[in-house]
Each structure stands twice: as structure tokens, then as C-alpha cells.
mmCIF file of C-alpha atoms in Angstrom:
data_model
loop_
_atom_site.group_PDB
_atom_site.id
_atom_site.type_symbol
_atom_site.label_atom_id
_atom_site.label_comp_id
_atom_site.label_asym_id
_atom_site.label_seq_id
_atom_site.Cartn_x
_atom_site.Cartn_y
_atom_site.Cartn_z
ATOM 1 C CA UNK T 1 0.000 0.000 0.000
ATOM 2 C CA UNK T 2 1.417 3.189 -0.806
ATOM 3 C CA UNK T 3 2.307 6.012 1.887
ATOM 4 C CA UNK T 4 0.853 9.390 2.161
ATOM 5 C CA UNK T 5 3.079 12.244 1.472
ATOM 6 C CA UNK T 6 3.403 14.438 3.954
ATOM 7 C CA UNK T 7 3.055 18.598 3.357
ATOM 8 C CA UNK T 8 6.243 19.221 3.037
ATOM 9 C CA UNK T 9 6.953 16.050 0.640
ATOM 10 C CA UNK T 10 3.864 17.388 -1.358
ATOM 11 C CA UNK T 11 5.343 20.436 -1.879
ATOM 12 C CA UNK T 12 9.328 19.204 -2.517
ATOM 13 C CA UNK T 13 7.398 16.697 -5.501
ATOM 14 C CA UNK T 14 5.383 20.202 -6.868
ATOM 15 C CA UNK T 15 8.655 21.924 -6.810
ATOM 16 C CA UNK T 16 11.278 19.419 -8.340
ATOM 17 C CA UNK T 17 8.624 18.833 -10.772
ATOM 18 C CA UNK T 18 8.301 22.356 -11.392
ATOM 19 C CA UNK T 19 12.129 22.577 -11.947
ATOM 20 C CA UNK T 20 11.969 20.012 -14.248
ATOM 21 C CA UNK T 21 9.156 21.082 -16.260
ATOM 22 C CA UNK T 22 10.945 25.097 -16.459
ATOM 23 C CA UNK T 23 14.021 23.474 -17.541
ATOM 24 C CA UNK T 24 12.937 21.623 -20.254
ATOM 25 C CA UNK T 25 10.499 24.519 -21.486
ATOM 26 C CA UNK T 26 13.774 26.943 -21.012
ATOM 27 C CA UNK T 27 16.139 24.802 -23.326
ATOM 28 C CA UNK T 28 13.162 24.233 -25.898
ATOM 29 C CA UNK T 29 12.662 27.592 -26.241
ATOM 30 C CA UNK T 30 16.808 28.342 -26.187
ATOM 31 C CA UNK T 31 17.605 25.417 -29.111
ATOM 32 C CA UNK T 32 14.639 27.052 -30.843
ATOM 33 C CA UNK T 33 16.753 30.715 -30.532
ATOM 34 C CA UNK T 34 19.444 29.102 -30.811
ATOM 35 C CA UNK T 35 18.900 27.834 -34.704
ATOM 36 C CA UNK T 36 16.714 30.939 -35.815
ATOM 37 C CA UNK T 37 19.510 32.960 -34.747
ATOM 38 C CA UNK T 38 22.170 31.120 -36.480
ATOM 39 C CA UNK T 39 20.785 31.537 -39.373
ATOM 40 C CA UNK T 40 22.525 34.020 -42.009
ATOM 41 C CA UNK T 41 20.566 34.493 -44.896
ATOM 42 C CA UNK T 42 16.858 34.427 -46.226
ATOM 43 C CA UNK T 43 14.694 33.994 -48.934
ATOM 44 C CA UNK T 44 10.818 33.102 -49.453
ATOM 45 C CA UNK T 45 9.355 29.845 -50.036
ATOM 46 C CA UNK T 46 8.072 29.142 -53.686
ATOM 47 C CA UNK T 47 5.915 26.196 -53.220
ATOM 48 C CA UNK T 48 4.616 24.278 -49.838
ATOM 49 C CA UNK T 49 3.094 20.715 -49.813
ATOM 50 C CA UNK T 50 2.729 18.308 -46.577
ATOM 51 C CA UNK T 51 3.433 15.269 -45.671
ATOM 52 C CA UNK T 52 0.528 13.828 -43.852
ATOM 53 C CA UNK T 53 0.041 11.121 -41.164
ATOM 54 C CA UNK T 54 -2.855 9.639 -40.136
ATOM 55 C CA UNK T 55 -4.113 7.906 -36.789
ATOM 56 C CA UNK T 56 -7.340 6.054 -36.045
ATOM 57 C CA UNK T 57 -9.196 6.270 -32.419
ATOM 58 C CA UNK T 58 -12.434 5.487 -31.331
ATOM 59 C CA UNK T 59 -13.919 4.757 -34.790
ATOM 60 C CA UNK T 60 -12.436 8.254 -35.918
ATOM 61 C CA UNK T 61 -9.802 9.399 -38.454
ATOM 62 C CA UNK T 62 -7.542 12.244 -37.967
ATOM 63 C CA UNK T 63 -5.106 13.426 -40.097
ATOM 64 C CA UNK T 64 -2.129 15.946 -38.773
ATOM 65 C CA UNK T 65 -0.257 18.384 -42.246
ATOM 66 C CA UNK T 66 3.487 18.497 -41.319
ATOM 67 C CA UNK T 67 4.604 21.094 -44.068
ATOM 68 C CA UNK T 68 7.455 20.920 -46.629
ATOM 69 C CA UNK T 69 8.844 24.441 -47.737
ATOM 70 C CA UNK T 70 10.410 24.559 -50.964
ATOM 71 C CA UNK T 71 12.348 27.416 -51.728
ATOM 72 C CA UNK T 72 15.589 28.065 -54.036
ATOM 73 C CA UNK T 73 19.378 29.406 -53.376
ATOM 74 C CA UNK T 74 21.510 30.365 -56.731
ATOM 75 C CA UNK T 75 18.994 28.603 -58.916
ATOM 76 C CA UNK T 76 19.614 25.605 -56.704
ATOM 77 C CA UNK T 77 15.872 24.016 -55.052
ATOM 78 C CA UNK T 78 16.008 23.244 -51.605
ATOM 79 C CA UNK T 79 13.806 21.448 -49.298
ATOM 80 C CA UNK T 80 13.121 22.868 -45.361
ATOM 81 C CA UNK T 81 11.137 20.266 -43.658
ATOM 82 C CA UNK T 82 9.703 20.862 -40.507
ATOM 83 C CA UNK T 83 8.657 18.509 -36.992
ATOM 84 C CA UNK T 84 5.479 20.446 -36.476
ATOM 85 C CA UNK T 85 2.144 19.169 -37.356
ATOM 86 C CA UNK T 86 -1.608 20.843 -37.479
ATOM 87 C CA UNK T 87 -5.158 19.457 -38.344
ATOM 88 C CA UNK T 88 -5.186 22.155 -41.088
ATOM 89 C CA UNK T 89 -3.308 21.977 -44.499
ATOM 90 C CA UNK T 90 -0.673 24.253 -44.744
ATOM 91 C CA UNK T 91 -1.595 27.868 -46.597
ATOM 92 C CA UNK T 92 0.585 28.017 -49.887
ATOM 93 C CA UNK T 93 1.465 31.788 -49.369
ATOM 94 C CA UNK T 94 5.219 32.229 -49.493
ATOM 95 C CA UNK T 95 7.076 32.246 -45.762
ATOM 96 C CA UNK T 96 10.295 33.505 -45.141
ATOM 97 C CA UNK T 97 12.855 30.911 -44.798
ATOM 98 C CA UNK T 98 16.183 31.497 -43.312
ATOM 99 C CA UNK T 99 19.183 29.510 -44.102
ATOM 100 C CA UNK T 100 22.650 29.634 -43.523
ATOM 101 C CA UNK T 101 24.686 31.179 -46.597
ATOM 102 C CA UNK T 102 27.559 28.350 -46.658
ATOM 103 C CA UNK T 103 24.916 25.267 -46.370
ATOM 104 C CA UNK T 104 21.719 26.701 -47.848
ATOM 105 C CA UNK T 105 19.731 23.378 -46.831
ATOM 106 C CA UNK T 106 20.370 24.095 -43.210
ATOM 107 C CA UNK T 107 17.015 26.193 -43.174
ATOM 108 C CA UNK T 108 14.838 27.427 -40.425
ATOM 109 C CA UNK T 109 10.993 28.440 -40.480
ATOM 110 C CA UNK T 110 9.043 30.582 -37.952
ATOM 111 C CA UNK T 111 5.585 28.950 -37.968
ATOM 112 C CA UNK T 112 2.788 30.431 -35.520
ATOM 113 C CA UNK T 113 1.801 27.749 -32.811
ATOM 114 C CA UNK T 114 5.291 25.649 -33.467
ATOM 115 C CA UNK T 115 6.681 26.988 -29.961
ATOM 116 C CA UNK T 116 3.041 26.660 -28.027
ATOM 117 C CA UNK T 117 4.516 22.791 -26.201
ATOM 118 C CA UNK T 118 8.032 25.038 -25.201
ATOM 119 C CA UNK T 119 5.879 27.800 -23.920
ATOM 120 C CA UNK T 120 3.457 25.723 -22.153
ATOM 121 C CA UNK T 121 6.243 23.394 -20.642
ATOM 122 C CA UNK T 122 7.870 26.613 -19.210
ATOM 123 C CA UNK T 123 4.426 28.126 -18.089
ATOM 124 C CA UNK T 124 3.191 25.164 -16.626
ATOM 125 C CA UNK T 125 6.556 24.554 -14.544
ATOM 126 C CA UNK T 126 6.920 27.922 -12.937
ATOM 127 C CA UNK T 127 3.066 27.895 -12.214
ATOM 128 C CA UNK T 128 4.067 24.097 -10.316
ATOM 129 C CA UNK T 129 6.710 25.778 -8.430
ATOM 130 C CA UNK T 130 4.755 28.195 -7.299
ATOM 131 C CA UNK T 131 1.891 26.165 -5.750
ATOM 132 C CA UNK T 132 3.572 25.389 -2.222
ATOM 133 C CA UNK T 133 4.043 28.639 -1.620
ATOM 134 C CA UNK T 134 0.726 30.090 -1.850
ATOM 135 C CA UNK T 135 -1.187 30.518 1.321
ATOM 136 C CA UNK T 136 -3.152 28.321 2.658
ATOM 137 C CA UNK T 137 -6.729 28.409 2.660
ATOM 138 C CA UNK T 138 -8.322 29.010 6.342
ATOM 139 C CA UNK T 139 -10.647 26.087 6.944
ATOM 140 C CA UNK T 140 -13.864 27.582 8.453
#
């Protein structure tokens, strides 16, 4: 049978977890820097198409849009793939892909929503820290 934490074990688990959760959601969001910021050069995208992946739950099909940027350096066509995915296709409209000069398939591109899991990771782990040191409520 397991034991009952006690209050101050309660609140050393919301806390390390806490720590654990801000550090990952800090060096998300710094690799993510990181590689925008390393980047040199940019151009537009001329064409976007998706690779799609589909799941099946509960009798239901969903398909996630991970989106492909094609854009060209020199006359040369590159490819900037990306590891985010959304239930909506991607628009075509041209997006501004940065690359670096020297290796012009090392690309980079800023998509709304790709940073929401970093953010939330960060959010949700200072929030967790927090909780053992609000006050208690008085019982009546």
C-alpha cells in the first residue's frame, strides 16, 4: 500500500517537478533561438506541400499536415522540412525561410503555434513551483 506524502513532501514533488518542467520549457525555447539565430541568410518559399500522417481512435480518423517548404538558393531548389504538425493543411502563401549562406539546406521556419509545447512546458513549470508557496486556505 502506498504512503501518504506528507506537506512538506507534497510540496518538494510540486517543486522538483516544477524545476523540471521550467528546464525543459527553457532549453526548448533556447535550441529554438538558438537555430533561428544562427541563421545568415533568407529567402521566401516558392511552393509548400505536406506530408501527412494519419491515426485512427475510437472509430475516428484524424489526419495531422506536417509542411514541406520549398524554396531556391543560386537557382539551386532546396527542401526545409519541418517537426510540427496541425489538423489544417498548410496555406501556400510564401514564408520567409532562413538559411545559412555556406549550407543553404540548413534552413529554419518561424511557424505560428510551433513553440506553443516550449511555452506551455515553461508556463506550466513555474506555475508548479509556485503552488507550495501560496497561502493556505483558512478552513472555516
Amino acid at each position: 500500500m502506498a504512503k501518504e506524502l506528507s506537506p512538506k513532501q507534497s510540496k518538494l514533488v510540486f517543486i522538483i517537478v516544477g524545476i523540471i518542467f521550467t528546464l525543459i520549457g527553457f532549453f526548448m525555447i533556447k535550441a529554438d533561438i538558438n537555430t533561428k539565430n544562427r541563421m545568415d541568410s533568407q529567402t521566401y518559399s516558392t511552393d509548400v506541400t505536406y506530408k501527412t500522417h494519419t491515426s485512427r481512435s475510437d472509430g475516428k480518423t484524424k489526419t495531422m499536415y506536417s509542411p514541406i517548404y520549398h524554396y531556391s538558393v543560386n537557382g539551386q531548389n532546396y527542401e526545409c522540412k519541418t517537426n510540427f504538425s496541425s489538423n489544417t493543411k498548410p496555406s501556400k502563401k510564401p514564408v520567409a525561410v532562413k538559411y545559412m549562406a555556406n549550407n543553404p539546406s540548413d534552413c529554419y521556419v518561424n511557424i505560428a503555434g510551433k513553440n506553443f509545447l516550449n511555452w506551455l512546458f515553461l508556463i506550466l513549470g513555474l506555475v508548479a513551483i509556485c503552488v507550495p508557496f501560496l497561502p493556505k486556505q483558512k478552513k472555516y
